[in-house]
Amino acid sequence: MSEGFLNRLYTCQALHYSYREKDSSTPVLNGIDFHISEGDFLCLTGPSGSGKSTLLNLLGMIEMPQEGEFIFKGRQVSELSEKQINEIRRYEIGFIFQDFQLIDVLSIEENVEYFLTRQKIASKERKERVESALLEVGMIDFRHKRPGELSGGQKQRAAIARALAKRPSVIVADEPTASLDLANGRQVMETLAKLNERHGVTVVIASHDAMVLQYAHREIKLLDGRILQEKEARHAV
Ligand code: ADP
Ligand code: MG
């Protein structure tokens, strides 16, 4: 086995996915081949409707491919039980969305902690994780605020802290800067880049935004549910 293989987080081969309803089936991913190594910073690009969000949902194990080989950390996902998949989703994957998806009635600190209460983590460690995640994204001073009192960029950084508190292997982010102005978008990307560089968290982002690409190591361009192009991206300076 080559070293590259040992560092593989995901291997995807000939993945197919269709949205299925009673009497119709809409093919959306039509044979996707790629892999993601640990520590990678990958950006999925492509026009609206090309399948970026659907592919992120597969990587986040929210949906399962109907065909193809899907391997996470050396394990064939199709052979895992529902319980094992739930554990991967809960412990290994941090999701970030365009609209943040924070709970309005909870403080920022409670939002970050809420996800951990569903894991088997003792209360003392939970508090430590919440604090270090908020420190890491520069949001510790806002811990007692509610989402409604924050700017979009601050909300997104709180959402990153929520994902980070899980200590995930991978952060999967769907258009994380699309609701933000340029300055806030950059701050969010810088936060993700820091987590990637300092802590080795793998980051996979879907985005239309050219600014986002400046932070990625690698770009995969989708078109009509296929990979059109895969290339190294330039780092931000
Ligand atoms: P992107 O994120 O690149 O805009 P999506 O993955 O959201 O692309 O969508 C890809 C295709 O799948 C689109 O044609 C879209 O209409 C279709 N699609 C997305 N979600 C659903 C759904 N829940 N049911 C049926 N079709 C869907
Ligand atoms: Mg999308």
Tab-separated table of C-alpha atoms and ligand atoms in Angstrom:
chain	number	residue	atom	x	y	z
A	1	MET	CA	0.000	0.000	0.000
A	2	SER	CA	1.335	3.403	-0.874
A	3	GLU	CA	1.472	6.145	1.707
A	4	GLY	CA	-1.097	8.074	-0.294
A	5	PHE	CA	-3.578	5.299	0.160
A	6	LEU	CA	-3.101	5.241	3.917
A	7	ASN	CA	-3.846	8.952	4.048
A	8	ARG	CA	-7.064	8.592	2.128
A	9	LEU	CA	-10.126	9.986	3.780
A	10	TYR	CA	-12.568	9.316	0.931
A	11	THR	CA	-12.349	7.194	-2.178
A	12	CYS	CA	-15.201	7.608	-4.644
A	13	GLN	CA	-15.465	5.471	-7.758
A	14	ALA	CA	-18.215	5.595	-10.336
A	15	LEU	CA	-20.645	7.186	-7.901
A	16	HIS	CA	-24.169	7.603	-9.171
A	17	TYR	CA	-27.005	9.355	-7.454
A	18	SER	CA	-30.578	10.012	-8.584
A	19	TYR	CA	-33.346	11.764	-6.729
A	20	ARG	CA	-36.159	9.235	-6.718
A	21	GLU	CA	-39.832	9.816	-6.293
A	22	LYS	CA	-42.818	7.537	-6.842
A	23	ASP	CA	-42.687	7.341	-10.600
A	24	SER	CA	-39.724	9.453	-11.525
A	25	SER	CA	-35.990	9.367	-11.114
A	26	THR	CA	-33.746	12.383	-11.728
A	27	PRO	CA	-30.123	11.404	-12.302
A	28	VAL	CA	-27.905	14.034	-10.695
A	29	LEU	CA	-24.482	12.428	-10.266
A	30	ASN	CA	-23.472	10.392	-13.273
A	31	GLY	CA	-20.237	8.589	-12.462
A	32	ILE	CA	-17.997	10.532	-10.112
A	33	ASP	CA	-14.396	9.376	-9.538
A	34	PHE	CA	-12.109	11.123	-7.120
A	35	HIS	CA	-10.446	10.848	-3.770
A	36	ILE	CA	-9.814	13.148	-0.846
A	37	SER	CA	-6.701	12.822	1.290
A	38	GLU	CA	-6.477	13.757	4.937
A	39	GLY	CA	-5.497	17.410	5.238
A	40	ASP	CA	-6.823	18.285	1.795
A	41	PHE	CA	-8.611	21.588	1.133
A	42	LEU	CA	-10.876	20.930	-1.800
A	43	CYS	CA	-13.259	23.275	-3.564
A	44	LEU	CA	-16.114	21.940	-5.719
A	45	THR	CA	-17.089	24.446	-8.379
A	46	GLY	CA	-19.493	24.411	-11.305
A	47	PRO	CA	-22.726	26.106	-12.301
A	48	SER	CA	-25.894	25.955	-10.272
A	49	GLY	CA	-27.528	22.549	-10.716
A	50	SER	CA	-24.263	20.768	-11.546
A	51	GLY	CA	-24.545	18.537	-8.459
A	52	LYS	CA	-22.243	20.197	-5.908
A	53	SER	CA	-24.694	20.094	-2.994
A	54	THR	CA	-25.724	16.552	-3.815
A	55	LEU	CA	-22.095	15.432	-3.798
A	56	LEU	CA	-21.509	17.175	-0.456
A	57	ASN	CA	-24.546	15.365	0.925
A	58	LEU	CA	-22.962	12.074	-0.071
A	59	LEU	CA	-19.630	13.035	1.507
A	60	GLY	CA	-21.522	14.081	4.642
A	61	MET	CA	-23.426	10.783	4.554
A	62	ILE	CA	-26.756	12.574	4.555
A	63	GLU	CA	-27.566	10.654	1.367
A	64	MET	CA	-26.072	7.412	0.092
A	65	PRO	CA	-25.006	6.764	-3.511
A	66	GLN	CA	-27.124	4.208	-5.332
A	67	GLU	CA	-24.183	2.908	-7.339
A	68	GLY	CA	-20.429	2.991	-7.137
A	69	GLU	CA	-17.774	2.533	-4.542
A	70	PHE	CA	-17.761	4.873	-1.584
A	71	ILE	CA	-14.979	4.358	0.959
A	72	PHE	CA	-14.450	6.440	4.103
A	73	LYS	CA	-11.240	5.834	6.086
A	74	GLY	CA	-10.769	2.470	4.461
A	75	ARG	CA	-14.326	1.280	5.148
A	76	GLN	CA	-16.893	0.531	2.451
A	77	VAL	CA	-19.789	2.710	3.524
A	78	SER	CA	-22.341	0.400	1.873
A	79	GLU	CA	-21.290	-2.336	4.280
A	80	LEU	CA	-21.748	-0.232	7.409
A	81	SER	CA	-24.851	-0.399	9.584
A	82	GLU	CA	-27.153	2.581	10.045
A	83	LYS	CA	-25.719	2.935	13.555
A	84	GLN	CA	-22.122	3.029	12.293
A	85	ILE	CA	-23.037	5.605	9.659
A	86	ASN	CA	-24.775	7.729	12.286
A	87	GLU	CA	-21.646	7.632	14.408
A	88	ILE	CA	-19.457	8.770	11.521
A	89	ARG	CA	-21.907	11.593	10.799
A	90	ARG	CA	-22.018	12.561	14.446
A	91	TYR	CA	-18.330	12.333	15.348
A	92	GLU	CA	-16.332	12.729	12.165
A	93	ILE	CA	-18.160	15.174	9.903
A	94	GLY	CA	-18.822	18.841	10.600
A	95	PHE	CA	-21.362	20.501	8.303
A	96	ILE	CA	-21.546	24.211	7.490
A	97	PHE	CA	-24.390	25.751	5.497
A	98	GLN	CA	-24.998	28.957	3.581
A	99	ASP	CA	-27.706	30.029	6.038
A	100	PHE	CA	-25.690	29.035	9.165
A	101	GLN	CA	-28.550	26.998	10.708
A	102	LEU	CA	-28.010	28.236	14.229
A	103	ILE	CA	-30.829	27.929	16.755
A	104	ASP	CA	-32.164	31.458	17.342
A	105	VAL	CA	-33.308	30.991	20.937
A	106	LEU	CA	-29.968	29.633	22.136
A	107	SER	CA	-26.832	31.644	22.880
A	108	ILE	CA	-23.765	31.080	20.719
A	109	GLU	CA	-22.202	28.998	23.457
A	110	GLU	CA	-25.363	26.899	23.784
A	111	ASN	CA	-25.536	26.462	20.024
A	112	VAL	CA	-22.018	25.057	19.989
A	113	GLU	CA	-22.669	22.853	23.001
A	114	TYR	CA	-26.053	21.599	21.846
A	115	PHE	CA	-24.577	19.274	19.238
A	116	LEU	CA	-22.173	17.823	21.773
A	117	THR	CA	-24.936	16.939	24.227
A	118	ARG	CA	-26.048	14.329	21.728
A	119	GLN	CA	-22.621	12.736	21.878
A	120	LYS	CA	-21.300	10.759	24.767
A	121	ILE	CA	-19.005	13.476	26.040
A	122	ALA	CA	-18.773	14.339	29.728
A	123	SER	CA	-19.960	17.795	30.697
A	124	LYS	CA	-16.503	19.046	31.741
A	125	GLU	CA	-14.952	18.064	28.428
A	126	ARG	CA	-17.933	19.535	26.606
A	127	LYS	CA	-17.335	22.925	28.232
A	128	GLU	CA	-13.641	22.755	27.342
A	129	ARG	CA	-14.378	21.905	23.741
A	130	VAL	CA	-16.928	24.706	23.403
A	131	GLU	CA	-14.488	27.213	24.822
A	132	SER	CA	-11.561	26.143	22.672
A	133	ALA	CA	-13.704	26.062	19.513
A	134	LEU	CA	-15.016	29.582	20.196
A	135	LEU	CA	-11.484	30.810	20.898
A	136	GLU	CA	-10.222	29.208	17.715
A	137	VAL	CA	-12.730	31.065	15.506
A	138	GLY	CA	-12.396	34.363	17.408
A	139	MET	CA	-15.927	34.252	18.848
A	140	ILE	CA	-15.278	33.788	22.571
A	141	ASP	CA	-16.366	37.370	23.383
A	142	PHE	CA	-19.737	36.699	21.770
A	143	ARG	CA	-20.469	33.481	23.640
A	144	HIS	CA	-23.502	34.887	25.473
A	145	LYS	CA	-25.044	36.600	22.442
A	146	ARG	CA	-27.845	35.098	20.416
A	147	PRO	CA	-27.520	34.618	16.654
A	148	GLY	CA	-29.888	37.550	16.000
A	149	GLU	CA	-27.391	39.918	17.611
A	150	LEU	CA	-24.521	38.947	15.301
A	151	SER	CA	-23.404	39.802	11.764
A	152	GLY	CA	-23.523	37.136	9.064
A	153	GLY	CA	-19.780	36.582	9.283
A	154	GLN	CA	-19.937	36.147	13.041
A	155	LYS	CA	-22.818	33.699	12.684
A	156	GLN	CA	-20.841	31.675	10.191
A	157	ARG	CA	-17.822	31.618	12.475
A	158	ALA	CA	-20.106	30.405	15.286
A	159	ALA	CA	-21.323	27.674	12.938
A	160	ILE	CA	-17.694	26.731	12.265
A	161	ALA	CA	-17.097	26.529	16.026
A	162	ARG	CA	-20.108	24.223	16.302
A	163	ALA	CA	-18.648	21.944	13.639
A	164	LEU	CA	-15.172	22.162	15.140
A	165	ALA	CA	-16.263	21.250	18.676
A	166	LYS	CA	-16.952	17.755	17.396
A	167	ARG	CA	-13.234	17.491	16.571
A	168	PRO	CA	-14.224	16.269	13.118
A	169	SER	CA	-11.982	14.648	10.519
A	170	VAL	CA	-13.620	16.711	7.820
A	171	ILE	CA	-15.575	19.934	7.517
A	172	VAL	CA	-18.061	19.922	4.666
A	173	ALA	CA	-19.266	23.422	3.757
A	174	ASP	CA	-21.994	24.230	1.229
A	175	GLU	CA	-21.610	27.787	-0.129
A	176	PRO	CA	-20.404	29.057	3.271
A	177	THR	CA	-19.697	32.587	2.031
A	178	ALA	CA	-22.686	33.039	-0.283
A	179	SER	CA	-24.653	35.152	2.220
A	180	LEU	CA	-21.660	37.246	3.266
A	181	ASP	CA	-19.949	40.362	1.987
A	182	LEU	CA	-16.358	40.040	0.777
A	183	ALA	CA	-14.684	41.026	4.052
A	184	ASN	CA	-16.781	38.638	6.136
A	185	GLY	CA	-16.392	35.913	3.532
A	186	ARG	CA	-12.623	36.261	3.719
A	187	GLN	CA	-12.673	36.025	7.497
A	188	VAL	CA	-14.666	32.825	7.297
A	189	MET	CA	-12.238	31.394	4.735
A	190	GLU	CA	-9.252	32.436	6.800
A	191	THR	CA	-10.750	30.668	9.788
A	192	LEU	CA	-11.192	27.478	7.748
A	193	ALA	CA	-7.669	27.778	6.299
A	194	LYS	CA	-6.218	28.104	9.788
A	195	LEU	CA	-8.038	24.983	10.985
A	196	ASN	CA	-6.773	23.137	7.949
A	197	GLU	CA	-3.164	24.283	8.330
A	198	ARG	CA	-2.764	24.127	12.079
A	199	HIS	CA	-4.965	21.195	12.951
A	200	GLY	CA	-5.009	19.216	9.725
A	201	VAL	CA	-8.800	19.315	9.438
A	202	THR	CA	-9.789	18.299	5.913
A	203	VAL	CA	-12.045	20.883	4.284
A	204	VAL	CA	-14.430	20.332	1.371
A	205	ILE	CA	-16.326	23.367	0.123
A	206	ALA	CA	-18.840	23.875	-2.649
A	207	SER	CA	-18.764	27.421	-3.921
A	208	HIS	CA	-19.368	29.746	-6.840
A	209	ASP	CA	-17.154	32.334	-5.263
A	210	ALA	CA	-13.746	33.011	-6.906
A	211	MET	CA	-12.409	34.319	-3.587
A	212	VAL	CA	-13.004	30.910	-1.979
A	213	LEU	CA	-10.783	29.228	-4.573
A	214	GLN	CA	-7.810	31.277	-3.413
A	215	TYR	CA	-7.824	29.254	-0.201
A	216	ALA	CA	-8.207	25.793	-1.725
A	217	HIS	CA	-5.411	23.358	-2.572
A	218	ARG	CA	-7.443	21.677	-5.233
A	219	GLU	CA	-10.463	22.400	-7.405
A	220	ILE	CA	-12.911	19.925	-8.878
A	221	LYS	CA	-15.230	21.385	-11.499
A	222	LEU	CA	-18.588	19.707	-11.964
A	223	LEU	CA	-20.908	19.921	-14.923
A	224	ASP	CA	-24.137	17.950	-15.266
A	225	GLY	CA	-23.162	15.579	-12.495
A	226	ARG	CA	-19.766	14.720	-13.923
A	227	ILE	CA	-16.254	15.897	-13.172
A	228	LEU	CA	-15.296	18.282	-15.948
A	229	GLN	CA	-11.857	19.143	-14.648
A	230	GLU	CA	-9.656	18.547	-11.640
A	231	LYS	CA	-6.732	20.849	-10.924
A	232	GLU	CA	-4.386	22.181	-8.324
A	233	ALA	CA	-5.514	25.561	-7.094
A	234	ARG	CA	-3.268	28.424	-6.154
A	235	HIS	CA	-2.893	29.183	-2.461
A	236	ALA	CA	-3.786	32.537	-1.021
A	237	VAL	CA	-0.701	34.468	-0.093
B	1	ADP	P1	-25.694	22.576	-7.120
B	1	ADP	O1	-25.443	22.520	-5.655
B	1	ADP	O2	-24.468	22.434	-7.955
B	1	ADP	O3	-26.490	23.777	-7.516
B	1	ADP	P2	-27.561	20.404	-6.635
B	1	ADP	O4	-26.806	19.224	-6.154
B	1	ADP	O5	-28.311	21.203	-5.658
B	1	ADP	O6	-26.575	21.308	-7.516
B	1	ADP	O7	-28.612	19.948	-7.724
B	1	ADP	C1	-28.277	19.148	-8.834
B	1	ADP	C2	-29.544	18.751	-9.558
B	1	ADP	O8	-30.350	17.958	-8.695
B	1	ADP	C3	-30.411	19.916	-9.994
B	1	ADP	O9	-30.871	19.647	-11.284
B	1	ADP	C4	-31.545	19.928	-9.016
B	1	ADP	O10	-32.716	20.389	-9.598
B	1	ADP	C5	-31.665	18.459	-8.635
B	1	ADP	N1	-32.168	18.300	-7.264
B	1	ADP	C6	-31.595	18.808	-6.155
B	1	ADP	N2	-32.294	18.463	-5.055
B	1	ADP	C7	-33.342	17.712	-5.493
B	1	ADP	C8	-34.431	17.044	-4.859
B	1	ADP	N3	-34.572	17.072	-3.520
B	1	ADP	N4	-35.305	16.371	-5.631
B	1	ADP	C9	-35.145	16.320	-6.973
B	1	ADP	N5	-34.142	16.921	-7.634
B	1	ADP	C10	-33.242	17.604	-6.918
B	2	MG	MG	-25.847	23.859	-4.125
